[in-house]
Short mmCIF file of C-alpha atoms in Angstrom, two decimals:
data_model
loop_
_atom_site.label_atom_id
_atom_site.label_comp_id
_atom_site.label_asym_id
_atom_site.label_seq_id
_atom_site.Cartn_x
_atom_site.Cartn_y
_atom_site.Cartn_z
CA MET A 1 2.33 -36.75 3.88
CA ALA A 2 5.51 -36.27 1.84
CA ILE A 3 3.84 -37.60 -1.30
CA ASN A 4 0.89 -35.23 -0.84
CA VAL A 5 3.19 -32.25 -0.42
CA ILE A 6 5.11 -33.25 -3.56
CA LEU A 7 1.84 -33.48 -5.49
CA ASN A 8 0.78 -30.06 -4.18
CA LEU A 9 4.07 -28.53 -5.24
CA ALA A 10 3.78 -30.19 -8.66
CA VAL A 11 0.41 -28.51 -9.19
CA THR A 12 1.86 -25.22 -7.94
CA LEU A 13 4.73 -25.44 -10.42
CA ALA A 14 2.38 -26.41 -13.26
CA LEU A 15 0.35 -23.25 -12.67
CA LEU A 16 3.55 -21.22 -12.54
CA ALA A 17 4.60 -22.77 -15.85
CA PHE A 18 1.29 -21.67 -17.36
CA MET A 19 1.94 -18.09 -16.19
CA ILE A 20 5.47 -18.18 -17.62
CA THR A 21 3.97 -19.29 -20.93
CA GLN A 22 1.64 -16.28 -20.80
CA GLN A 23 4.65 -13.99 -20.44
CA ARG A 24 6.50 -15.64 -23.32
CA LYS A 25 3.42 -15.15 -25.50
CA ASN A 26 3.56 -11.43 -24.59
CA ALA A 27 0.27 -11.39 -22.70
CA SER A 28 -0.28 -7.95 -21.19
CA PHE A 29 0.93 -7.22 -17.68
CA THR A 30 -2.66 -6.62 -16.50
CA VAL A 31 -3.84 -9.97 -17.88
CA ARG A 32 -0.96 -11.81 -16.21
CA VAL A 33 -1.61 -10.15 -12.84
CA PHE A 34 -5.30 -11.00 -13.11
CA SER A 35 -4.37 -14.59 -13.98
CA GLY A 36 -2.09 -14.79 -10.96
CA LEU A 37 -4.85 -13.49 -8.73
CA GLY A 38 -7.40 -16.00 -10.04
CA LEU A 39 -5.06 -18.98 -10.05
CA GLY A 40 -3.95 -18.17 -6.51
CA VAL A 41 -7.56 -18.16 -5.30
CA LEU A 42 -8.27 -21.49 -7.03
CA LEU A 43 -5.11 -23.13 -5.68
CA GLY A 44 -5.66 -21.88 -2.13
CA ALA A 45 -9.33 -22.87 -2.07
CA GLY A 46 -8.54 -26.29 -3.53
CA LEU A 47 -5.80 -27.00 -0.98
CA GLN A 48 -8.03 -26.05 1.94
CA ALA A 49 -10.95 -28.08 0.58
CA ILE A 50 -8.76 -31.18 0.27
CA TYR A 51 -6.70 -30.95 3.47
CA GLY A 52 -8.37 -28.49 5.84
CA ALA A 53 -6.89 -25.26 7.17
CA ALA A 54 -5.06 -26.91 10.08
CA SER A 55 -3.48 -29.85 8.22
CA PRO A 56 0.33 -30.32 8.24
CA GLU A 57 0.29 -30.91 4.46
CA LEU A 58 -1.25 -27.50 3.91
CA LYS A 59 1.19 -25.84 6.31
CA THR A 60 4.22 -27.35 4.52
CA THR A 61 2.85 -26.44 1.09
CA THR A 62 2.16 -22.81 2.07
CA ASP A 63 5.66 -22.57 3.58
CA TYR A 64 7.07 -23.32 0.13
CA LEU A 65 4.63 -20.91 -1.53
CA ASP A 66 5.84 -18.26 0.90
CA ILE A 67 9.27 -18.46 -0.71
CA ILE A 68 7.71 -16.92 -3.81
CA GLY A 69 5.20 -14.57 -2.19
CA THR A 70 7.16 -13.27 0.78
CA GLY A 71 10.36 -13.38 -1.26
CA TYR A 72 8.79 -11.05 -3.83
CA VAL A 73 7.64 -8.61 -1.13
CA LYS A 74 11.15 -8.58 0.37
CA LEU A 75 12.66 -7.78 -3.02
CA LEU A 76 10.31 -4.81 -3.29
CA GLN A 77 11.23 -3.69 0.21
CA MET A 78 14.88 -3.95 -0.81
CA ILE A 79 14.52 -1.26 -3.46
CA ILE A 80 12.17 1.14 -1.61
CA MET A 81 14.76 3.33 0.10
CA PRO A 82 17.20 3.56 -2.87
CA LEU A 83 14.27 4.42 -5.16
CA ILE A 84 12.94 7.14 -2.85
CA MET A 85 16.36 8.67 -2.34
CA VAL A 86 17.56 8.92 -5.94
CA SER A 87 14.12 9.87 -7.24
CA ILE A 88 13.51 12.68 -4.75
CA ILE A 89 17.03 14.10 -5.20
CA GLY A 90 16.75 13.87 -8.98
CA ALA A 91 13.34 15.56 -8.95
CA ILE A 92 14.64 18.46 -6.84
CA LEU A 93 17.65 18.92 -9.11
CA LYS A 94 15.22 19.25 -12.02
CA LEU A 95 12.88 21.62 -10.15
CA ARG A 96 15.57 23.95 -8.77
CA ASN A 97 12.69 25.83 -7.18
CA ALA A 98 11.81 25.63 -3.48
CA SER A 99 8.33 27.08 -4.04
CA SER A 100 7.44 24.23 -6.42
CA LEU A 101 8.60 21.75 -3.79
CA GLY A 102 6.37 23.44 -1.21
CA LYS A 103 3.34 23.33 -3.50
CA ILE A 104 3.85 19.64 -4.25
CA SER A 105 4.17 18.76 -0.56
CA ALA A 106 1.19 20.87 0.53
CA LEU A 107 -1.13 19.56 -2.20
CA THR A 108 -0.11 15.93 -1.75
CA ILE A 109 -0.33 15.83 2.04
CA GLY A 110 -3.47 17.98 2.06
CA THR A 111 -5.21 15.60 -0.34
CA LEU A 112 -4.15 12.55 1.68
CA ILE A 113 -5.47 13.93 4.98
CA ALA A 114 -8.67 15.37 3.45
CA THR A 115 -9.56 12.06 1.79
CA THR A 116 -8.86 10.23 5.06
CA ILE A 117 -11.46 12.41 6.82
CA VAL A 118 -13.95 11.64 4.03
CA ALA A 119 -13.12 7.93 4.37
CA ALA A 120 -13.77 8.09 8.12
CA GLY A 121 -17.16 9.68 7.45
CA ILE A 122 -18.02 6.88 5.03
CA GLY A 123 -16.92 4.32 7.64
CA ILE A 124 -19.28 5.88 10.19
CA LEU A 125 -22.12 5.85 7.65
CA MET A 126 -21.61 2.16 6.80
CA ALA A 127 -21.44 1.24 10.49
CA LYS A 128 -24.85 2.92 10.85
CA VAL A 129 -26.31 1.25 7.74
CA TYR A 130 -25.20 -2.24 8.82
CA GLY A 131 -26.06 -1.68 12.49
CA LEU A 132 -22.59 -2.67 13.75
CA SER A 133 -22.20 -3.06 17.50
CA ALA A 134 -19.84 -4.99 19.77
CA VAL A 135 -22.54 -5.37 22.42
CA GLY A 136 -23.16 -9.03 23.15
CA ILE A 137 -20.31 -10.41 21.03
CA THR A 138 -18.41 -13.13 22.89
CA ALA A 139 -14.70 -13.70 22.48
CA ASN A 140 -13.00 -17.05 21.99
CA ALA A 141 -9.49 -17.80 23.25
CA ALA A 142 -7.67 -16.32 20.24
CA GLU A 143 -9.74 -13.14 20.30
CA ALA A 144 -9.22 -12.77 24.06
CA ALA A 145 -5.47 -13.20 23.63
CA ARG A 146 -5.46 -10.59 20.89
CA GLY A 147 -7.42 -8.24 23.14
CA ALA A 148 -4.85 -8.68 25.90
CA TYR A 149 -2.06 -7.96 23.39
CA LEU A 150 -3.78 -4.77 22.25
CA GLN A 151 -4.25 -3.70 25.85
CA GLY A 152 -0.51 -4.16 26.37
CA LYS A 153 0.23 -1.96 23.36
CA LEU A 154 -2.07 0.78 24.64
CA GLY A 155 0.76 2.57 26.45
CA ASP A 156 2.71 3.01 23.20
CA ALA A 157 -0.35 4.43 21.46
CA GLN A 158 -1.18 6.83 24.32
CA ALA A 159 2.39 8.10 24.36
CA ILE A 160 2.02 9.30 20.77
CA ASN A 161 1.07 12.93 20.16
CA LEU A 162 1.29 15.16 17.11
CA PRO A 163 4.43 17.06 18.20
CA GLY A 164 6.17 13.79 19.03
CA MET A 165 5.11 12.28 15.71
CA LEU A 166 6.41 15.27 13.76
CA ILE A 167 9.72 15.09 15.63
CA SER A 168 10.02 11.40 14.72
CA PHE A 169 10.03 12.39 11.05
CA ILE A 170 13.37 14.19 11.48
CA PRO A 171 16.20 11.85 10.43
CA ALA A 172 18.64 12.06 13.37
CA ASN A 173 20.42 9.04 11.90
CA PRO A 174 19.69 8.82 8.17
CA PHE A 175 21.71 5.63 7.83
CA LEU A 176 19.37 3.92 10.31
CA ASP A 177 16.37 5.19 8.36
CA LEU A 178 17.84 3.88 5.12
CA THR A 179 17.53 0.42 6.69
CA GLY A 180 13.84 1.05 7.46
CA GLY A 181 14.60 0.71 11.15
CA ARG A 182 11.76 3.01 12.33
CA LYS A 183 8.07 3.24 11.51
CA THR A 184 8.64 6.75 10.16
CA SER A 185 11.81 5.85 8.22
CA THR A 186 10.15 6.38 4.82
CA ILE A 187 9.29 10.02 5.55
CA ALA A 188 12.67 10.53 7.23
CA VAL A 189 14.45 9.37 4.06
CA VAL A 190 12.28 11.73 2.00
CA ILE A 191 13.29 14.64 4.25
CA PHE A 192 16.97 13.64 4.14
CA SER A 193 16.81 13.42 0.34
CA ILE A 194 15.17 16.86 0.17
CA PHE A 195 18.06 18.31 2.18
CA ILE A 196 20.59 16.70 -0.15
CA GLY A 197 18.77 18.01 -3.22
CA ILE A 198 18.45 21.56 -1.86
CA SER A 199 22.11 21.54 -0.78
CA ALA A 200 23.16 20.45 -4.25
CA ILE A 201 21.13 23.26 -5.84
CA GLY A 202 22.93 25.65 -3.50
CA ILE A 203 26.28 24.94 -5.16
CA HIS A 204 24.91 25.20 -8.71
CA ASP A 205 26.15 28.75 -9.24
CA LYS A 206 29.16 28.69 -6.93
CA LYS A 207 30.64 25.37 -8.05
CA PRO A 208 29.03 24.43 -11.35
CA GLU A 209 31.57 21.70 -12.14
CA LEU A 210 30.88 19.88 -8.88
CA PHE A 211 27.12 20.30 -9.35
CA ALA A 212 27.37 18.86 -12.87
CA SER A 213 29.29 15.85 -11.55
CA PHE A 214 26.75 15.25 -8.78
CA ASP A 215 23.85 15.68 -11.19
CA HIS A 216 25.41 13.11 -13.52
CA PHE A 217 25.96 10.71 -10.61
CA ILE A 218 22.31 10.97 -9.57
CA LYS A 219 21.18 10.35 -13.15
CA VAL A 220 23.34 7.23 -13.36
CA ALA A 221 22.12 6.01 -9.95
CA HIS A 222 18.51 6.68 -10.95
CA ALA A 223 18.88 4.73 -14.19
CA ILE A 224 20.36 1.75 -12.32
CA VAL A 225 17.72 1.81 -9.59
CA MET A 226 14.89 2.05 -12.10
CA ARG A 227 16.33 -0.91 -14.00
CA MET A 228 16.34 -2.81 -10.72
CA VAL A 229 12.69 -1.80 -10.16
CA THR A 230 11.88 -3.09 -13.64
CA LEU A 231 13.49 -6.46 -12.95
CA VAL A 232 11.61 -6.91 -9.67
CA LEU A 233 8.25 -5.77 -11.03
CA ARG A 234 8.38 -8.42 -13.74
CA LEU A 235 7.83 -10.92 -10.92
CA THR A 236 4.56 -9.29 -9.83
CA PRO A 237 2.15 -11.87 -11.34
CA TYR A 238 4.02 -14.71 -9.61
CA GLY A 239 4.15 -12.86 -6.30
CA VAL A 240 0.42 -12.10 -6.45
CA TYR A 241 -0.29 -15.76 -7.28
CA ALA A 242 1.65 -17.10 -4.27
CA LEU A 243 0.42 -14.48 -1.80
CA MET A 244 -3.23 -15.06 -2.72
CA ALA A 245 -2.88 -18.85 -2.59
CA VAL A 246 -1.42 -18.73 0.93
CA LEU A 247 -4.07 -16.31 2.15
CA VAL A 248 -7.03 -18.27 0.80
CA ALA A 249 -5.61 -21.62 1.93
CA SER A 250 -5.12 -20.47 5.52
CA SER A 251 -8.35 -18.47 5.98
CA SER A 252 -11.08 -19.66 8.31
CA TYR A 253 -14.35 -19.43 6.42
CA ALA A 254 -16.38 -20.15 9.57
CA ASP A 255 -14.86 -17.14 11.35
CA ILE A 256 -15.50 -14.96 8.32
CA LEU A 257 -19.17 -15.97 8.26
CA LYS A 258 -19.48 -15.26 11.99
CA LEU A 259 -18.48 -11.63 11.44
CA ILE A 260 -19.87 -11.27 7.93
CA SER A 261 -21.69 -8.01 8.79
CA PHE A 262 -18.41 -6.27 9.60
CA VAL A 263 -16.80 -7.68 6.45
CA LEU A 264 -19.68 -6.47 4.27
CA ALA A 265 -19.75 -3.06 5.97
CA SER A 266 -15.98 -2.70 5.55
CA TYR A 267 -15.97 -3.55 1.85
CA SER A 268 -19.02 -1.39 1.22
CA ALA A 269 -17.12 1.53 2.75
CA LEU A 270 -13.96 0.67 0.80
CA ILE A 271 -15.86 0.54 -2.50
CA LEU A 272 -17.64 3.83 -1.79
CA MET A 273 -14.34 5.52 -0.98
CA PHE A 274 -12.79 4.13 -4.14
CA CYS A 275 -15.69 5.73 -6.02
CA VAL A 276 -14.78 9.02 -4.33
CA HIS A 277 -11.23 8.60 -5.68
CA LEU A 278 -12.63 8.05 -9.16
CA ALA A 279 -14.85 11.11 -8.82
CA LEU A 280 -11.83 13.22 -7.85
CA VAL A 281 -9.66 12.08 -10.77
CA SER A 282 -12.62 12.48 -13.11
CA ALA A 283 -13.13 16.06 -11.87
CA ALA A 284 -9.44 16.63 -12.59
CA GLY A 285 -10.00 15.66 -16.23
CA LEU A 286 -8.83 12.01 -16.21
CA HIS A 287 -11.11 9.36 -17.70
CA PRO A 288 -12.11 7.14 -14.74
CA LEU A 289 -12.37 3.84 -16.64
CA ARG A 290 -8.97 4.28 -18.27
CA TYR A 291 -7.60 5.29 -14.87
CA VAL A 292 -8.90 2.06 -13.28
CA GLN A 293 -7.49 -0.04 -16.09
CA LYS A 294 -4.06 1.50 -15.64
CA ILE A 295 -3.85 1.14 -11.85
CA PHE A 296 -5.41 -2.33 -11.58
CA PRO A 297 -2.10 -4.29 -11.42
CA LEU A 298 -0.91 -1.99 -8.63
CA LEU A 299 -4.13 -2.44 -6.65
CA ALA A 300 -3.99 -6.22 -7.16
CA PHE A 301 -0.50 -6.33 -5.68
CA ALA A 302 -1.48 -4.10 -2.75
CA PHE A 303 -4.54 -6.29 -2.15
CA THR A 304 -2.54 -9.50 -1.95
CA SER A 305 0.62 -8.22 -0.23
CA ARG A 306 -1.12 -6.06 2.43
CA SER A 307 1.86 -3.69 2.35
CA SER A 308 1.48 -0.04 1.37
CA ALA A 309 5.23 0.47 1.76
CA GLY A 310 6.00 -2.56 -0.39
CA ALA A 311 3.85 -1.08 -3.15
CA ILE A 312 5.93 2.12 -3.39
CA PRO A 313 8.17 1.03 -6.32
CA MET A 314 5.22 -0.20 -8.38
CA SER A 315 3.19 2.88 -7.44
CA VAL A 316 5.91 5.23 -8.70
CA GLN A 317 6.24 3.39 -11.99
CA THR A 318 2.46 3.16 -12.45
CA GLN A 319 2.05 6.89 -11.88
CA THR A 320 4.90 7.96 -14.14
CA ARG A 321 4.65 5.42 -16.97
CA ARG A 322 0.91 4.79 -17.10
CA LEU A 323 -0.81 7.89 -15.66
CA GLY A 324 1.63 10.52 -16.91
CA THR A 325 2.24 11.98 -13.44
CA SER A 326 5.56 13.81 -13.17
CA GLU A 327 8.32 11.85 -11.47
CA GLY A 328 8.83 14.17 -8.53
CA ILE A 329 5.13 14.26 -7.66
CA ALA A 330 4.79 10.49 -8.09
CA ASN A 331 7.60 9.86 -5.62
CA PHE A 332 6.22 12.34 -3.08
CA ALA A 333 2.71 10.85 -3.32
CA ALA A 334 3.87 7.22 -3.08
CA SER A 335 6.30 7.90 -0.22
CA PHE A 336 4.04 10.12 1.89
CA GLY A 337 0.99 8.01 1.06
CA ALA A 338 2.63 4.95 2.64
CA THR A 339 2.69 6.61 6.07
CA ILE A 340 0.32 9.60 6.03
CA GLY A 341 -3.44 9.73 5.51
CA GLN A 342 -4.10 6.11 4.67
CA ASN A 343 -7.78 6.09 3.69
CA GLY A 344 -8.39 2.45 4.63
CA CYS A 345 -6.16 1.79 7.65
CA ALA A 346 -6.26 5.23 9.27
CA GLY A 347 -9.71 6.38 8.08
CA ILE A 348 -12.38 3.75 7.57
CA TYR A 349 -11.16 1.08 10.01
CA PRO A 350 -10.70 3.17 13.19
CA ALA A 351 -13.96 5.02 12.53
CA MET A 352 -15.96 1.80 12.17
CA LEU A 353 -14.33 0.28 15.25
CA ALA A 354 -15.08 3.37 17.35
CA VAL A 355 -18.74 3.35 16.29
CA MET A 356 -18.97 -0.39 16.89
CA ILE A 357 -17.40 -0.28 20.36
CA ALA A 358 -18.96 2.96 21.70
CA PRO A 359 -22.34 1.36 22.63
CA THR A 360 -20.55 -1.09 24.98
CA VAL A 361 -19.81 1.83 27.32
CA GLY A 362 -23.19 3.48 26.88
CA VAL A 363 -22.12 6.10 24.33
CA ASP A 364 -24.30 7.00 21.34
CA PRO A 365 -21.83 7.14 18.42
CA PHE A 366 -24.22 8.94 16.07
CA THR A 367 -24.16 12.35 17.73
CA ALA A 368 -22.17 15.44 16.76
CA ALA A 369 -20.49 15.38 20.17
CA PHE A 370 -18.98 11.97 19.31
CA ILE A 371 -18.42 12.26 15.55
CA ALA A 372 -16.69 15.69 15.49
CA PRO A 373 -13.84 14.75 17.88
CA LEU A 374 -13.61 11.32 16.25
CA LEU A 375 -12.94 12.86 12.82
CA ALA A 376 -10.42 15.31 14.30
CA ILE A 377 -8.53 12.53 16.10
CA ILE A 378 -8.52 10.38 12.96
CA ALA A 379 -7.10 13.26 10.89
CA ILE A 380 -4.29 13.83 13.39
CA GLY A 381 -3.70 10.14 14.05
CA SER A 382 -3.44 9.42 10.33
CA VAL A 383 -0.04 11.09 10.31
CA GLY A 384 2.68 8.50 10.61
CA VAL A 385 0.70 5.25 10.31
CA ALA A 386 3.13 2.48 9.35
CA GLY A 387 2.75 1.28 5.77
CA VAL A 388 3.07 -2.40 6.62
CA GLY A 389 0.75 -5.00 8.11
CA GLY A 390 -0.40 -3.85 11.54
CA GLY A 391 -0.63 -0.15 10.75
CA ALA A 392 -4.42 -0.22 11.00
CA THR A 393 -4.25 -1.79 14.46
CA PHE A 394 -1.94 0.96 15.68
CA ALA A 395 -4.19 3.64 14.17
CA ALA A 396 -7.19 2.03 15.89
CA LEU A 397 -5.37 2.01 19.24
CA ILE A 398 -4.65 5.74 18.94
CA VAL A 399 -8.27 6.56 18.08
CA LEU A 400 -9.91 4.26 20.63
CA SER A 401 -7.66 5.35 23.49
CA SER A 402 -8.13 9.03 22.60
CA MET A 403 -11.93 8.51 22.63
CA ASN A 404 -11.72 6.65 25.98
CA LEU A 405 -13.10 3.44 24.48
CA PRO A 406 -12.03 -0.11 25.50
CA VAL A 407 -9.26 -1.13 23.12
CA ALA A 408 -9.35 -4.83 24.01
CA LEU A 409 -12.64 -5.24 22.13
CA ALA A 410 -10.77 -4.63 18.88
CA GLY A 411 -9.38 -8.15 19.35
CA LEU A 412 -12.80 -9.53 18.44
CA LEU A 413 -11.94 -9.01 14.77
CA ILE A 414 -8.69 -11.01 14.75
CA SER A 415 -10.17 -13.85 12.69
CA ILE A 416 -11.17 -11.60 9.78
CA GLU A 417 -8.28 -9.12 10.04
CA PRO A 418 -6.34 -10.45 7.00
CA LEU A 419 -9.43 -10.40 4.77
CA ILE A 420 -10.29 -6.80 5.65
CA ASP A 421 -6.65 -5.70 5.58
CA MET A 422 -6.38 -6.67 1.92
CA GLY A 423 -9.08 -4.20 0.90
CA ARG A 424 -7.78 -1.52 3.28
CA THR A 425 -4.28 -1.69 1.79
CA ALA A 426 -5.58 -1.48 -1.78
CA LEU A 427 -7.56 1.63 -0.80
CA ASN A 428 -4.50 3.14 0.91
CA VAL A 429 -2.49 2.80 -2.29
CA SER A 430 -5.39 4.08 -4.39
CA GLY A 431 -5.51 7.15 -2.13
CA SER A 432 -1.81 7.89 -2.61
CA VAL A 433 -2.09 7.52 -6.39
CA THR A 434 -5.16 9.79 -6.37
CA ALA A 435 -3.21 12.41 -4.41
CA GLY A 436 -0.39 12.23 -6.96
CA ALA A 437 -2.75 12.43 -9.95
CA LEU A 438 -4.62 15.44 -8.52
CA THR A 439 -1.44 17.28 -7.55
CA SER A 440 0.08 16.65 -10.96
CA ARG A 441 -3.03 17.92 -12.75
CA VAL A 442 -3.39 21.01 -10.55
CA LEU A 443 0.24 21.96 -11.19
CA GLY A 444 -0.04 21.21 -14.92
CA GLU A 445 2.58 18.45 -14.77
CA THR A 446 0.56 15.53 -16.18
CA ASP A 447 1.60 14.10 -19.54
CA MET A 448 -1.81 13.38 -21.06
CA ALA A 449 -0.22 11.59 -24.02
CA VAL A 450 1.08 8.96 -21.59
CA PHE A 451 -2.27 8.71 -19.80
CA ASN A 452 -4.17 8.29 -23.08
CA SER A 453 -1.75 5.73 -24.49
CA ASN A 454 -2.31 1.99 -24.31
CA ALA A 455 1.21 1.25 -23.10
CA GLU A 456 1.73 -1.22 -20.27
CA LEU A 457 4.12 -0.69 -17.39
CA GLY A 458 7.61 0.26 -18.52
CA GLU A 459 9.01 -3.15 -17.76
CA GLU A 460 6.64 -4.76 -20.24
CA ALA A 461 8.45 -3.48 -23.32
CA ASP A 462 11.80 -4.44 -21.87
CA ALA A 463 10.52 -7.90 -21.07
CA GLY A 464 9.30 -8.37 -24.61
CA GLN A 465 12.62 -7.28 -26.07
CA ASP A 466 14.55 -9.55 -23.73
CA SER A 467 12.38 -12.56 -24.58
CA LYS A 468 12.85 -11.95 -28.30
CA ALA A 469 16.59 -11.61 -27.85
CA ALA A 470 16.67 -14.89 -25.94
#
């Protein structure tokens, strides 16, 4: 066993060495991310083909791969709160206008919720096209256990209401929220940062010297944090490689085939909704193909990491340095988009589950009496969905319980949850970037010279300079 694991790790390191060579040869960031994605799939598929998904050799190998993949995600999580805080405060200090702040918030959140309703409608349509129904599906032991777990979580979901959710956004203890201790910590930090920024603007005329000192401090802090973001994002191709290898190696292909209709329906809905995003940015005057090219590395990371919150740093840099979105809007869209109006997790998934489960209790899901309240509940429930793995499950619990549908049946999809969650997360992040791009264009804040340029992410130039210096 030990020899096999050593051989596996040798192959893993050889592929990593190839990717490092790509970087030294100044291959573009997009090419390196795509290479990481492809090599991860090949490595994971090869390991499972040789050893089998349940083998101890595979488990040990993926544990070591997790050091790279999960380690990279943790580094991104490390910089989320500092990035949000200094960026939001810095943006407000530049705006010095409360009305501009209100417009940005209203347009961003409005776009997120509106697109989530559209996504839910597409989910319902695809459920109809593929004839999804939970009637007659039997559950194995793992699915039954998952169903029991979901039933146990039902009380938490039923206790949630819109007033309570809005109250949870208020940062009673901002230091706790800076640790990410609550599901709504991201929004709470945004609100806390807004208060700091507005308070600082309030002393601009009365105490200009103090304001100048604070403004300088924020600029220094922002420069340091952005440098930290740059250093972490350079690791993206390697993180994508390890995350994808672990996922493919540990997936059960038999379970995926058993529920292939739901997988196909889900990805059909995700692709259609992504086309809606492209139609929106195109209507706003942004070339859709160039837009896709520029956001691909971000979507690849979201796809493999399954963490909308973890994608915030890369989302901000992609929007500002590749799409030309203004910094303040980019931070608002990335931060709010990680917890509000997630098109995949809070829109498509709960809608498809509701339509799939409704026939088991004798309800016709394709009537106005069912669809209208379903869309309303999804719109409200999409506020405050956690931007980490499991957010879709919580959103589904809220919707199913509100529609008086049996939540335990959602456990039937446990075996294909990771596969679907990858696409859902990528769509969530695409939705937040779309909201930022639209808001920036509507307010006339987009730098079209940046959007039309062929520049890679900001860290790419730095990386090239550092490699030449070395």
